[in-house]
Amino acid sequence: MSLKHLLVIILNILLLTLLLINTNGTLANQNTSISSHDVKITTTMNYLGNFANALLREHGSVESIISGSIDPHFFEPSASDLINLQEADVILAIGHEQIDQWLTDFIQDNPNLAPKVFNVINLETILEYDPIIEAENPHFWLSPINALIMVENIKNHFEDLDLLESEILDTNFALYESELQSLLTEIEQASQLYNGTKVVVDHPAFFYFLDLLGFERMGAIEEHEGVDPSPLHIQELTNLMKKENINLIIASKTQAGSDVDQLASNTGAKIAFLTPLPGIEGAEIYTKMIRYNLNSLKNPSEPAKQDDLNIQSFFIGITLVTLIFVRKLSTKYVDR
């Protein structure tokens, strides 16, 4: 073999070696990308999605099923929601029998997905008795104290699953913990203004939040979940508010009905519209939601004027009469 041929062989071996090294390096980088960027988290409630995003940041994707415009008590998942659950690596839930019942039903039909589900908090140690509803109140997430517990539990679970390096999770947790502590400081400062203030609420959703602020809830417009209050109940609340000199009603931004305006008009009370879930304008994420609620308490709305309520009731009545007339008319022609 000539020297020239030998040099050619050596050069080819060197080139092949360099190519293999480069290929291995590329594969190693691809493997790192798969472990850190292709993690898919699905959460039942969107505030859990906020918590997961705060921990993963750019190192994973997070989908949330229930947003701020949806009442979780009556939620029914769509086909796309169920596909999200099936495709998730981890499913974050709260495990409450009312709010997460739809998930429990789905897991019963798909038991192979049960290992993916992680309930982010121990409800037995968190839920508090609410005298307004004479039962444990499930809206515990509206306290940043409980939010902090959930975020730490999620971080520990991600570490157990080795989804991301512990150093990154610890750093991201520390940053979010600082944000939540800032919220608690703001709440503590606001409590000096509100402590002992008597209010009426439309729904018991804000129990934990209002308790931190020192409000004293004297009654609720909603007598039972999803049931409109009776005229007698509204009159009783009117009498109570006048007797106790209550001048503030706290209502849900997305769920308040005309009864809130009616009670405010009866008593001259202002209305603070809060949101129990992030996802509406100005309260897109959990931390913004808490500040949105604090700001709403500082700037309550004036009650609607009685004339406006009468006009509103008039048009609602006209609409109902028209719908009934059209339905009867269409039935008449169908029968012919």
Short mmCIF file of C-alpha atoms in Angstrom, two decimals:
data_model
loop_
_atom_site.label_atom_id
_atom_site.label_comp_id
_atom_site.label_asym_id
_atom_site.label_seq_id
_atom_site.Cartn_x
_atom_site.Cartn_y
_atom_site.Cartn_z
CA MET A 1 0.00 0.00 0.00
CA SER A 2 1.37 3.37 -1.05
CA LEU A 3 1.83 6.24 1.35
CA LYS A 4 -0.74 8.22 -0.60
CA HIS A 5 -3.43 5.54 -0.12
CA LEU A 6 -2.56 5.26 3.56
CA LEU A 7 -3.02 8.99 4.07
CA VAL A 8 -6.40 8.86 2.30
CA ILE A 9 -7.56 6.05 4.62
CA ILE A 10 -6.39 7.93 7.73
CA LEU A 11 -8.14 11.10 6.59
CA ASN A 12 -11.38 9.17 5.95
CA ILE A 13 -11.18 7.62 9.43
CA LEU A 14 -10.66 11.05 10.97
CA LEU A 15 -13.60 12.51 9.05
CA LEU A 16 -15.82 9.60 10.07
CA THR A 17 -14.79 10.04 13.71
CA LEU A 18 -15.58 13.75 13.64
CA LEU A 19 -18.94 13.00 12.01
CA LEU A 20 -19.82 10.48 14.74
CA ILE A 21 -18.80 12.90 17.49
CA ASN A 22 -20.96 15.63 15.97
CA THR A 23 -23.88 13.24 15.55
CA ASN A 24 -23.62 12.05 19.15
CA GLY A 25 -23.52 15.64 20.36
CA THR A 26 -26.62 16.46 18.34
CA LEU A 27 -28.45 13.42 19.72
CA ALA A 28 -27.46 14.36 23.24
CA ASN A 29 -28.85 17.83 22.72
CA GLN A 30 -32.04 16.36 21.27
CA ASN A 31 -32.46 14.08 24.29
CA THR A 32 -32.05 17.08 26.63
CA SER A 33 -34.68 18.94 24.60
CA ILE A 34 -37.15 16.08 24.92
CA SER A 35 -36.82 15.91 28.70
CA SER A 36 -37.06 19.65 29.28
CA HIS A 37 -39.30 21.04 26.55
CA ASP A 38 -41.80 18.30 25.72
CA VAL A 39 -43.28 17.91 29.18
CA LYS A 40 -47.04 18.44 28.92
CA ILE A 41 -49.04 19.39 32.01
CA THR A 42 -52.84 19.55 32.04
CA THR A 43 -54.63 21.14 35.00
CA THR A 44 -58.29 21.06 35.95
CA MET A 45 -58.35 24.69 37.20
CA ASN A 46 -56.51 27.52 35.49
CA TYR A 47 -54.85 28.83 38.66
CA LEU A 48 -53.10 25.44 38.88
CA GLY A 49 -51.88 26.14 35.36
CA ASN A 50 -50.48 29.47 36.59
CA PHE A 51 -48.60 27.63 39.34
CA ALA A 52 -47.22 25.00 36.95
CA ASN A 53 -46.14 27.68 34.48
CA ALA A 54 -44.36 29.59 37.23
CA LEU A 55 -42.32 26.48 38.04
CA LEU A 56 -41.61 25.22 34.50
CA ARG A 57 -41.48 28.53 32.63
CA GLU A 58 -39.97 27.74 29.18
CA HIS A 59 -39.29 24.11 30.06
CA GLY A 60 -42.74 22.67 29.34
CA SER A 61 -46.28 23.31 28.08
CA VAL A 62 -49.32 23.75 30.31
CA GLU A 63 -53.00 23.45 29.38
CA SER A 64 -55.82 24.39 31.76
CA ILE A 65 -59.39 23.21 31.32
CA ILE A 66 -61.51 25.47 33.57
CA SER A 67 -61.06 29.23 33.13
CA GLY A 68 -62.39 32.29 34.91
CA SER A 69 -65.59 32.47 32.87
CA ILE A 70 -66.69 28.92 33.77
CA ASP A 71 -68.53 27.82 36.91
CA PRO A 72 -66.58 24.75 38.10
CA HIS A 73 -69.59 23.49 40.09
CA PHE A 74 -71.49 22.70 36.88
CA PHE A 75 -68.66 22.01 34.45
CA GLU A 76 -68.93 19.32 31.77
CA PRO A 77 -65.76 18.58 29.77
CA SER A 78 -65.70 18.74 25.98
CA ALA A 79 -64.14 16.15 23.69
CA SER A 80 -61.03 18.33 23.33
CA ASP A 81 -60.73 18.57 27.12
CA LEU A 82 -60.70 14.78 27.39
CA ILE A 83 -58.07 14.53 24.64
CA ASN A 84 -55.92 17.01 26.61
CA LEU A 85 -56.14 14.75 29.65
CA GLN A 86 -55.19 11.68 27.65
CA GLU A 87 -52.16 13.37 26.09
CA ALA A 88 -50.84 14.89 29.33
CA ASP A 89 -47.75 13.64 31.14
CA VAL A 90 -49.12 14.99 34.43
CA ILE A 91 -52.67 15.98 35.44
CA LEU A 92 -52.90 18.48 38.31
CA ALA A 93 -56.18 18.53 40.24
CA ILE A 94 -57.52 19.51 43.66
CA GLY A 95 -59.47 16.31 44.31
CA HIS A 96 -62.63 17.95 45.65
CA GLU A 97 -65.76 15.83 45.26
CA GLN A 98 -67.84 18.72 43.89
CA ILE A 99 -65.38 20.70 41.82
CA ASP A 100 -63.39 17.76 40.40
CA GLN A 101 -66.27 15.26 40.14
CA TRP A 102 -66.14 15.33 36.33
CA LEU A 103 -62.47 14.29 36.48
CA THR A 104 -63.23 11.49 38.92
CA ASP A 105 -65.88 10.17 36.52
CA PHE A 106 -63.45 10.35 33.60
CA ILE A 107 -60.69 8.52 35.48
CA GLN A 108 -63.16 5.79 36.47
CA ASP A 109 -63.82 5.23 32.76
CA ASN A 110 -60.09 5.49 31.97
CA PRO A 111 -58.26 3.90 34.93
CA ASN A 112 -54.98 3.76 33.00
CA LEU A 113 -54.75 7.56 33.44
CA ALA A 114 -55.03 7.43 37.24
CA PRO A 115 -51.23 7.36 37.81
CA LYS A 116 -50.96 10.71 35.99
CA VAL A 117 -53.28 12.51 38.42
CA PHE A 118 -51.74 14.48 41.27
CA ASN A 119 -53.99 16.18 43.83
CA VAL A 120 -52.04 19.28 44.78
CA ILE A 121 -53.19 19.67 48.38
CA ASN A 122 -54.48 17.70 51.36
CA LEU A 123 -58.06 18.93 51.65
CA GLU A 124 -58.52 17.43 55.11
CA THR A 125 -56.00 19.89 56.55
CA ILE A 126 -57.04 22.92 54.46
CA LEU A 127 -60.83 23.13 54.19
CA GLU A 128 -62.54 25.26 56.84
CA TYR A 129 -66.11 25.22 58.07
CA ASP A 130 -68.19 28.07 56.66
CA PRO A 131 -71.21 29.04 58.80
CA ILE A 132 -72.86 30.74 55.81
CA ILE A 133 -73.27 27.42 53.98
CA GLU A 134 -73.06 25.24 57.13
CA ALA A 135 -70.42 23.07 55.47
CA GLU A 136 -66.74 23.10 54.51
CA ASN A 137 -66.01 25.80 51.95
CA PRO A 138 -64.17 24.43 48.86
CA HIS A 139 -62.81 27.77 47.55
CA PHE A 140 -59.52 27.53 49.46
CA TRP A 141 -57.34 28.71 46.56
CA LEU A 142 -58.38 32.34 47.13
CA SER A 143 -55.95 32.48 50.05
CA PRO A 144 -52.34 33.01 48.90
CA ILE A 145 -51.31 31.05 52.00
CA ASN A 146 -52.93 27.97 50.48
CA ALA A 147 -51.56 28.89 47.05
CA LEU A 148 -48.04 28.75 48.47
CA ILE A 149 -48.69 25.27 49.86
CA MET A 150 -49.95 24.09 46.47
CA VAL A 151 -46.99 25.51 44.56
CA GLU A 152 -44.51 23.82 46.88
CA ASN A 153 -46.38 20.51 46.59
CA ILE A 154 -46.34 20.77 42.79
CA LYS A 155 -42.61 21.54 42.82
CA ASN A 156 -41.91 18.48 44.97
CA HIS A 157 -44.01 16.30 42.67
CA PHE A 158 -42.16 17.55 39.59
CA GLU A 159 -38.88 16.73 41.36
CA ASP A 160 -40.13 13.24 42.23
CA LEU A 161 -40.97 12.67 38.55
CA ASP A 162 -37.60 14.13 37.49
CA LEU A 163 -39.34 16.47 35.05
CA LEU A 164 -36.71 19.18 35.46
CA GLU A 165 -33.45 19.77 37.26
CA SER A 166 -34.00 20.49 40.96
CA GLU A 167 -31.88 23.64 40.77
CA ILE A 168 -34.18 25.16 38.13
CA LEU A 169 -37.32 24.20 40.04
CA ASP A 170 -35.91 25.59 43.29
CA THR A 171 -34.99 28.88 41.61
CA ASN A 172 -38.39 29.27 39.96
CA PHE A 173 -40.17 28.34 43.19
CA ALA A 174 -38.21 30.97 45.13
CA LEU A 175 -39.21 33.64 42.60
CA TYR A 176 -42.90 32.74 42.77
CA GLU A 177 -42.81 32.39 46.54
CA SER A 178 -41.58 35.98 46.69
CA GLU A 179 -44.55 37.10 44.56
CA LEU A 180 -47.03 35.32 46.82
CA GLN A 181 -45.41 36.76 49.95
CA SER A 182 -45.80 40.23 48.42
CA LEU A 183 -49.52 39.54 47.96
CA LEU A 184 -49.82 38.49 51.59
CA THR A 185 -48.11 41.73 52.65
CA GLU A 186 -50.61 43.74 50.59
CA ILE A 187 -53.51 41.79 52.12
CA GLU A 188 -52.19 42.38 55.63
CA GLN A 189 -51.96 46.11 54.96
CA ALA A 190 -55.49 46.18 53.53
CA SER A 191 -56.86 44.27 56.51
CA GLN A 192 -56.15 47.30 58.70
CA LEU A 193 -58.80 49.13 56.68
CA TYR A 194 -61.39 46.34 56.47
CA ASN A 195 -61.06 44.48 59.76
CA GLY A 196 -64.53 44.09 61.33
CA THR A 197 -66.40 45.47 58.29
CA LYS A 198 -69.79 43.79 57.87
CA VAL A 199 -70.79 42.72 54.36
CA VAL A 200 -73.31 40.62 52.48
CA VAL A 201 -72.07 38.33 49.69
CA ASP A 202 -73.85 36.89 46.68
CA HIS A 203 -71.91 33.61 46.83
CA PRO A 204 -69.61 32.04 49.46
CA ALA A 205 -66.68 31.79 47.01
CA PHE A 206 -64.64 34.54 48.70
CA PHE A 207 -64.74 33.11 52.23
CA TYR A 208 -60.97 32.52 52.58
CA PHE A 209 -59.98 35.79 50.91
CA LEU A 210 -62.38 37.92 52.95
CA ASP A 211 -61.37 36.14 56.14
CA LEU A 212 -57.74 37.17 55.60
CA LEU A 213 -58.91 40.75 55.20
CA GLY A 214 -60.98 40.69 58.39
CA PHE A 215 -64.43 41.11 56.81
CA GLU A 216 -67.45 39.81 58.71
CA ARG A 217 -69.94 38.17 56.33
CA MET A 218 -73.46 38.60 57.68
CA GLY A 219 -75.44 36.83 54.95
CA ALA A 220 -75.49 35.49 51.41
CA ILE A 221 -77.87 36.17 48.54
CA GLU A 222 -77.52 32.64 47.18
CA GLU A 223 -79.45 30.35 49.53
CA HIS A 224 -78.45 27.16 47.70
CA GLU A 225 -75.90 26.40 44.95
CA GLY A 226 -77.35 27.39 41.56
CA VAL A 227 -80.79 28.33 42.95
CA ASP A 228 -82.16 31.88 42.68
CA PRO A 229 -83.10 33.46 46.03
CA SER A 230 -86.74 33.90 46.93
CA PRO A 231 -88.31 37.39 47.25
CA LEU A 232 -88.71 36.67 50.96
CA HIS A 233 -84.97 36.02 51.32
CA ILE A 234 -84.12 39.28 49.53
CA GLN A 235 -86.45 41.15 51.88
CA GLU A 236 -84.85 39.50 54.90
CA LEU A 237 -81.39 40.55 53.67
CA THR A 238 -82.69 44.08 53.05
CA ASN A 239 -83.92 44.28 56.64
CA LEU A 240 -80.65 42.83 57.94
CA MET A 241 -78.51 45.31 56.01
CA LYS A 242 -80.54 48.29 57.22
CA LYS A 243 -80.48 47.04 60.81
CA GLU A 244 -76.71 46.35 60.82
CA ASN A 245 -75.86 49.40 58.68
CA ILE A 246 -74.21 47.23 56.01
CA ASN A 247 -73.25 49.32 53.00
CA LEU A 248 -71.22 46.86 50.90
CA ILE A 249 -72.22 43.81 48.86
CA ILE A 250 -69.48 41.54 47.53
CA ALA A 251 -70.42 39.76 44.32
CA SER A 252 -68.87 37.53 41.67
CA LYS A 253 -67.95 39.44 38.52
CA THR A 254 -69.01 36.60 36.20
CA GLN A 255 -71.93 35.10 38.11
CA ALA A 256 -73.80 37.94 39.83
CA GLY A 257 -77.48 38.13 38.93
CA SER A 258 -80.08 40.89 39.02
CA ASP A 259 -80.75 40.11 42.70
CA VAL A 260 -77.44 41.81 43.56
CA ASP A 261 -78.56 45.04 41.90
CA GLN A 262 -81.99 44.75 43.50
CA LEU A 263 -80.56 44.36 47.01
CA ALA A 264 -78.11 47.21 46.45
CA SER A 265 -80.93 49.42 45.20
CA ASN A 266 -83.07 48.52 48.23
CA THR A 267 -80.33 49.44 50.69
CA GLY A 268 -78.15 52.01 48.91
CA ALA A 269 -75.14 49.70 49.33
CA LYS A 270 -72.23 49.68 46.90
CA ILE A 271 -71.13 46.53 45.08
CA ALA A 272 -67.58 45.18 44.88
CA PHE A 273 -67.30 42.78 41.95
CA LEU A 274 -64.60 40.17 42.59
CA THR A 275 -63.56 37.12 40.59
CA PRO A 276 -63.03 33.65 42.09
CA LEU A 277 -60.85 32.48 39.20
CA PRO A 278 -58.21 34.11 37.01
CA GLY A 279 -58.91 34.49 33.32
CA ILE A 280 -60.94 37.69 32.96
CA GLU A 281 -59.56 41.00 31.73
CA GLY A 282 -57.27 42.54 34.32
CA ALA A 283 -57.06 39.27 36.26
CA GLU A 284 -55.48 36.97 33.70
CA ILE A 285 -53.27 35.07 36.17
CA TYR A 286 -53.45 34.21 39.88
CA THR A 287 -51.36 37.10 41.23
CA LYS A 288 -53.25 39.61 39.08
CA MET A 289 -56.54 38.09 40.25
CA ILE A 290 -55.73 38.76 43.92
CA ARG A 291 -54.73 42.35 43.15
CA TYR A 292 -57.83 42.76 40.96
CA ASN A 293 -59.99 41.72 43.92
CA LEU A 294 -58.15 44.05 46.29
CA ASN A 295 -58.65 46.94 43.88
CA SER A 296 -62.36 46.10 43.44
CA LEU A 297 -62.84 46.31 47.21
CA LYS A 298 -61.22 49.74 47.20
CA ASN A 299 -63.41 50.92 44.32
CA PRO A 300 -66.92 49.44 44.67
CA SER A 301 -69.63 50.30 42.15
CA GLU A 302 -72.71 52.37 42.79
CA PRO A 303 -76.00 50.41 42.70
CA ALA A 304 -78.11 50.59 39.59
CA LYS A 305 -80.88 53.18 39.75
CA GLN A 306 -84.39 51.89 40.38
CA ASP A 307 -85.56 53.33 37.03
CA ASP A 308 -82.84 51.32 35.27
CA LEU A 309 -83.95 48.17 37.09
CA ASN A 310 -87.58 48.80 36.14
CA ILE A 311 -86.64 49.30 32.48
CA GLN A 312 -84.49 46.17 32.55
CA SER A 313 -87.35 44.15 34.09
CA PHE A 314 -89.77 45.59 31.52
CA PHE A 315 -87.67 44.50 28.54
CA ILE A 316 -87.06 41.07 30.06
CA GLY A 317 -90.82 40.68 30.49
CA ILE A 318 -91.51 41.79 26.92
CA THR A 319 -88.90 39.35 25.61
CA LEU A 320 -90.42 36.44 27.54
CA VAL A 321 -93.95 37.26 26.35
CA THR A 322 -92.71 37.49 22.74
CA LEU A 323 -90.92 34.15 22.97
CA ILE A 324 -94.02 32.46 24.41
CA PHE A 325 -96.22 34.00 21.66
CA VAL A 326 -93.84 32.92 18.86
CA ARG A 327 -93.63 29.40 20.30
CA LYS A 328 -97.42 29.06 20.47
CA LEU A 329 -97.78 30.49 16.96
CA SER A 330 -95.22 28.08 15.52
CA THR A 331 -96.90 25.15 17.30
CA LYS A 332 -100.24 26.21 15.82
CA TYR A 333 -98.86 26.15 12.26
CA VAL A 334 -97.10 22.84 12.81
CA ASP A 335 -100.36 21.27 13.97
CA ARG A 336 -101.99 22.42 10.74
#
